[in-house]
Short mmCIF file of C-alpha atoms in Angstrom, two decimals:
data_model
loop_
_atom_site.label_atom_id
_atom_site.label_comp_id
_atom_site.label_asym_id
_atom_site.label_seq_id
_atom_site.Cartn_x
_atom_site.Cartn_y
_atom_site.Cartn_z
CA UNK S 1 49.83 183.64 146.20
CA UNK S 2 50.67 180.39 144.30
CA UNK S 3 52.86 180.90 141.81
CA UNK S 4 53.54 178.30 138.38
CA UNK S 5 56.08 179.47 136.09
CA UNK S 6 57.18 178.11 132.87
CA UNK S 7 60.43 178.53 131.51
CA UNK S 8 58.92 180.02 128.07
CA UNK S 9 56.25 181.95 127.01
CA UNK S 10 56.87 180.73 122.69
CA UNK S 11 59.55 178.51 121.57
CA UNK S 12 60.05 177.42 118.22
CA UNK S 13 62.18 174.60 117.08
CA UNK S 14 62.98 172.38 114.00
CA UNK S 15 62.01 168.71 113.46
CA UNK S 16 64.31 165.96 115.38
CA UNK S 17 65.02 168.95 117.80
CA UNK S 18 65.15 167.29 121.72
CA UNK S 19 63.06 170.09 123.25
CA UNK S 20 62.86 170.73 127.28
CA UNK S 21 60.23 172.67 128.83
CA UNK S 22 60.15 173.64 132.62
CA UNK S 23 58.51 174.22 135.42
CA UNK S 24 58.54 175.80 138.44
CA UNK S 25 56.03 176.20 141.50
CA UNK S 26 56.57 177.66 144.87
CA UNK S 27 53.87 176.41 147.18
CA UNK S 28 55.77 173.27 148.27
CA UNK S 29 52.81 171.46 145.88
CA UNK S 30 53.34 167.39 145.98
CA UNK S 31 51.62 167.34 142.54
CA UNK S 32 52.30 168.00 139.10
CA UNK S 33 51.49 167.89 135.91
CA UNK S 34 51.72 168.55 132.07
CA UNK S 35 48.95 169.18 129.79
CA UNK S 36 48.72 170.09 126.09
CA UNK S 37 45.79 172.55 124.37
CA UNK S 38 44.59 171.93 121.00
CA UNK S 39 41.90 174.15 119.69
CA UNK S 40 38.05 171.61 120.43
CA UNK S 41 40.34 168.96 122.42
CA UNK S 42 40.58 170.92 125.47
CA UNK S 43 43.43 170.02 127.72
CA UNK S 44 44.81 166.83 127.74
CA UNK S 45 47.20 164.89 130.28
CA UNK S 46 50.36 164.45 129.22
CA UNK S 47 51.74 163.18 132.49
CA UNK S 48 51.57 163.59 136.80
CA UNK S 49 53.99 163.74 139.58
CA UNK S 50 52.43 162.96 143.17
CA UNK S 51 56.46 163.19 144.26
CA UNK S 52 59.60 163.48 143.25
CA UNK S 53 61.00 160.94 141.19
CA UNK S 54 57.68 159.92 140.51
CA UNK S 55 55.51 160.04 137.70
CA UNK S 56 52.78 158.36 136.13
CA UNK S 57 51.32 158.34 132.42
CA UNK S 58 48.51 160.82 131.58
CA UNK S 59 46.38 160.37 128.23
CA UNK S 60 48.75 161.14 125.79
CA UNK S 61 52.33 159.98 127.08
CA UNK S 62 53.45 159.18 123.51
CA UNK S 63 56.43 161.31 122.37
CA UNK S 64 57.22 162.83 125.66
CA UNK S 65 58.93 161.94 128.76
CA UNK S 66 59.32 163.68 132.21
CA UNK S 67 61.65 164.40 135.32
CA UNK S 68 60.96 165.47 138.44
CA UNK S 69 64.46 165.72 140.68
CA UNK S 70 63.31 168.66 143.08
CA UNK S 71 59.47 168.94 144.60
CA UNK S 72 59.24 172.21 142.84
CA UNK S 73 60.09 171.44 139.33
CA UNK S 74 58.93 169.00 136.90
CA UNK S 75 60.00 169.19 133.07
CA UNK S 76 58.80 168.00 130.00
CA UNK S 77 60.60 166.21 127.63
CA UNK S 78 60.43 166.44 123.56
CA UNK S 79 63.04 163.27 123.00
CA UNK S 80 62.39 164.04 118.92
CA UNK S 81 59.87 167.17 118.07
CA UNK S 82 57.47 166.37 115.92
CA UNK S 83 54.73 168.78 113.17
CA UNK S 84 52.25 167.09 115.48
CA UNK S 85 53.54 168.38 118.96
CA UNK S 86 53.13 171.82 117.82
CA UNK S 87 50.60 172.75 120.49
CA UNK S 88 50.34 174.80 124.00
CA UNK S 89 51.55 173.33 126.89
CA UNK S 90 50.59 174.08 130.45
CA UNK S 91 51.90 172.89 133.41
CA UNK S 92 50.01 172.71 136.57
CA UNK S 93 50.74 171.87 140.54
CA UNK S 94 48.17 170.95 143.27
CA UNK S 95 48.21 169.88 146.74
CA UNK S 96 47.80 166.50 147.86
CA UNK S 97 45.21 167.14 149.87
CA UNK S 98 42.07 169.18 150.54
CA UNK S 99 40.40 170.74 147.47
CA UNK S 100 43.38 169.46 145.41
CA UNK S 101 42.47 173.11 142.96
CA UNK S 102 45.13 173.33 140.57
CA UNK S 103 47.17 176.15 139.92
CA UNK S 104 48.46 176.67 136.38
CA UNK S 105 51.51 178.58 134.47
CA UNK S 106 51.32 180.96 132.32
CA UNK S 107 51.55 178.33 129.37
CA UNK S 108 54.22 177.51 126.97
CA UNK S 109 53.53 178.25 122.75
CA UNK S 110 55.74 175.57 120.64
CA UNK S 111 55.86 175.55 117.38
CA UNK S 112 57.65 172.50 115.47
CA UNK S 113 58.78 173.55 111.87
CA UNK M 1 33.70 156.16 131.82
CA UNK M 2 33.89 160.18 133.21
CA UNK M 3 33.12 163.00 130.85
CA UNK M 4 32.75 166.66 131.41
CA UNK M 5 30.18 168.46 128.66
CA UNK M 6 29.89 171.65 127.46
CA UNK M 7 27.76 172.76 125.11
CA UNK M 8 28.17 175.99 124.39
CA UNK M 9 31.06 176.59 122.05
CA UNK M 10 30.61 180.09 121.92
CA UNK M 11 28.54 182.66 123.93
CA UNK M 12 27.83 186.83 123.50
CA UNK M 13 26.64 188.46 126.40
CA UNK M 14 25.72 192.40 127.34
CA UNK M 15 27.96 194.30 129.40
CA UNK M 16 26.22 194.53 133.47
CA UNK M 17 24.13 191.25 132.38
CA UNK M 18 23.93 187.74 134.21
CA UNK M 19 25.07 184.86 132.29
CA UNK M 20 25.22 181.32 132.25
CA UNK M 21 27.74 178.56 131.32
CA UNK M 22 26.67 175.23 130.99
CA UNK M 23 28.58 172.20 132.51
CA UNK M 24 27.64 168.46 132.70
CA UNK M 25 29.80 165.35 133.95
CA UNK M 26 29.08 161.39 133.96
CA UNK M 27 30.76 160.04 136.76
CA UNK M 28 30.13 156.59 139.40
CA UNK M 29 32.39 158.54 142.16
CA UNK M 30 29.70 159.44 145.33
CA UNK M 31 33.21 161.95 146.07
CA UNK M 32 34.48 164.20 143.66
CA UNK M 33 34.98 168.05 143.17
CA UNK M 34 34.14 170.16 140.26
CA UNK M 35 36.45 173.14 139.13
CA UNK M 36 35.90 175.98 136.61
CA UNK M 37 38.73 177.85 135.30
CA UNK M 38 39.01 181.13 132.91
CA UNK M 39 41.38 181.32 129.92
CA UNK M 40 42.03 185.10 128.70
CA UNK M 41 43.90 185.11 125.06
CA UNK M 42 47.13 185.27 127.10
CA UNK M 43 46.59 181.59 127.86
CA UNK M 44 46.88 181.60 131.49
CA UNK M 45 44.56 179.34 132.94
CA UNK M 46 42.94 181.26 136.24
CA UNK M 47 41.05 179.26 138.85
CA UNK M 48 37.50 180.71 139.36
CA UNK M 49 35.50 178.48 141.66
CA UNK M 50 35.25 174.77 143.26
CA UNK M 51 32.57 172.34 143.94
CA UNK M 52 32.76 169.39 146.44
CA UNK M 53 29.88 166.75 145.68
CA UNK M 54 29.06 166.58 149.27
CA UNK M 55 28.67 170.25 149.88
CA UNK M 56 25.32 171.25 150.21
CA UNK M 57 25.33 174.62 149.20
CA UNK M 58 26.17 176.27 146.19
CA UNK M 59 29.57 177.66 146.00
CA UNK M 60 30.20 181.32 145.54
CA UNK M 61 33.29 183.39 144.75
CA UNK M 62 32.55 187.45 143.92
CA UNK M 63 30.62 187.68 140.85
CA UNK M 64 31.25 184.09 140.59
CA UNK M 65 28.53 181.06 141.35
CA UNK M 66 28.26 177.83 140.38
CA UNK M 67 24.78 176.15 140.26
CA UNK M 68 24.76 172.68 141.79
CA UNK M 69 22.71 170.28 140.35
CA UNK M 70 23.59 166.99 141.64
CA UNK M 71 20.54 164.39 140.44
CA UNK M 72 20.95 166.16 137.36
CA UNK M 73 25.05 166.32 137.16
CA UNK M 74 25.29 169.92 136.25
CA UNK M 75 27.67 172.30 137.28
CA UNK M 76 26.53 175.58 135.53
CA UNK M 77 29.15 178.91 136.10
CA UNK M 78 26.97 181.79 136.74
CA UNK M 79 28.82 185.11 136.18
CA UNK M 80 26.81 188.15 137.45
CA UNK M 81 27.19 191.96 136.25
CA UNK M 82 29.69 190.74 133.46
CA UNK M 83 32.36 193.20 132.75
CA UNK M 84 34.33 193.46 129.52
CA UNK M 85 37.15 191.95 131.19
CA UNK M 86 35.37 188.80 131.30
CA UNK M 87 35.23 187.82 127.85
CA UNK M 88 37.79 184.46 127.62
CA UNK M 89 37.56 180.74 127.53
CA UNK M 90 35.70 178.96 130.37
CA UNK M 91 36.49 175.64 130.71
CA UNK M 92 34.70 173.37 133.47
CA UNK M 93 36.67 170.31 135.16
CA UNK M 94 36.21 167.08 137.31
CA UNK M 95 38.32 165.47 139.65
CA UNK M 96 37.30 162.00 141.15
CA UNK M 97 37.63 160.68 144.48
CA UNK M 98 40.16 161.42 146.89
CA UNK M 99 43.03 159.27 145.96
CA UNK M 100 42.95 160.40 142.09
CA UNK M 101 45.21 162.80 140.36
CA UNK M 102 43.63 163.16 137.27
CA UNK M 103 41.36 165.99 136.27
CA UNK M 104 38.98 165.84 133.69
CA UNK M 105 38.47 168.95 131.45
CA UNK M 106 35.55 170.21 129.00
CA UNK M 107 36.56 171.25 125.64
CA UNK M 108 35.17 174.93 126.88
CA UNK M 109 32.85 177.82 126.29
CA UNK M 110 34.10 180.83 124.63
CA UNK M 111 32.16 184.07 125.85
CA UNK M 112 32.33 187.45 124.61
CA UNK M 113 31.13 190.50 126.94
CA UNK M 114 29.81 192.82 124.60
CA UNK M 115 29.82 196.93 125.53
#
């Protein structure tokens, strides 16, 4: 079974706060990624890994960063939280080849006060 | 540019009835697969059942189909004998080409089983 994990289920933080969320997978996936849900916007791409120390920019880059040191975990960086970053955030993995399905985590809940 | 559709922001459906979710996508790739996914209200987004553009029959997964129609780029997610525990968020999504990361998702279809 592939397995995604996130290192939160909520998180809440203040304004200014640098915020990290992580993830984990544990199918040996090359790719990764970071979305954000907002309620009629579906999921948006926040940024992809294809490898590690590699990334690329998804849709909406702006605001966040990433790092990917080790195949299996890729984290998502809040370098200033902002109102407008209060979202869900899911983070997926997928293999380079074949079907490329994705396999998401559970999802993290942030909430920027 | 590619776009996944769906209309159907919300949908009610009887308990042990068939139902239908409605997908559409605008694409120039001749290669590219089709996903659709299920959301419950814990937020976990579950993968359902996949779509390659050259496959010639329609994909099946348990109670799961999806209804191919290429020269009309449709992807509809039939769900058969819907249970109670099948009332989430369905959301439908695109990848293009071999060589591309990126996924494309619908803004979803909520459906509620009703008993």
């Amino acid at each position: 079974d592939v397995k995604v994990t996130q290192s939160s289920r909520y998180l809440v933080k203040r304004t200014g706060e640098k915020v990290f969320l992580e993830c984990v997978q544990d199918m040996d996936h090359e790719n990764m990624f970071w979305y954000r849900q907002d309620p009629g916007l579906g999921l948006r791409l926040i940024y992809f890994s294809y490898d590690v120390k590699m990334k690329e920019k998804g849709d909406i880059p702006e605001g966040y960063s990433v790092s990917r040191e080790k195949k299996e975990r890729f984290s998502l960086i809040l370098e200033s939280a902002s109102t407008n970053q209060t979202s869900m955030y899911l983070c997926a993995s997928s293999r380079w080849q074949g079907a490329e399905t994705q396999y998401f985590g559970p999802g993290t809940r942030l909430l920027v006060l | 540019a590619q776009k996944i559709t769906q209309t159907q922001p919300g949908m009610f459906v009887q308990e042990k009835e068939a139902v239908t979710l409605d997908c559409t996508y605008d694409t120039s790739d001749q290669s590219y697969g089709l996903f659709w996914y299920k959301q419950p209200s814990s937020g976990e987004m579950i993968f359902l059942i996949y779509q390659g553009s050259y496959d010639e029959q329609n994909a099946t997964e348990g109670r799961y189909s999806l209804n191919f129609q290429k020269a009309r780029k449709s992807a509809n997610l039939v769900i058969s004998a819907s249970q109670l525990g099948d009332s989430a968020m369905y959301f439908c999504a695109m990848r293009e080409g071999p060589g591309t990361y990126k996924y494309i998702f619908g803004t979803g279809t909520r459906l509620k089983v009703l008993a």
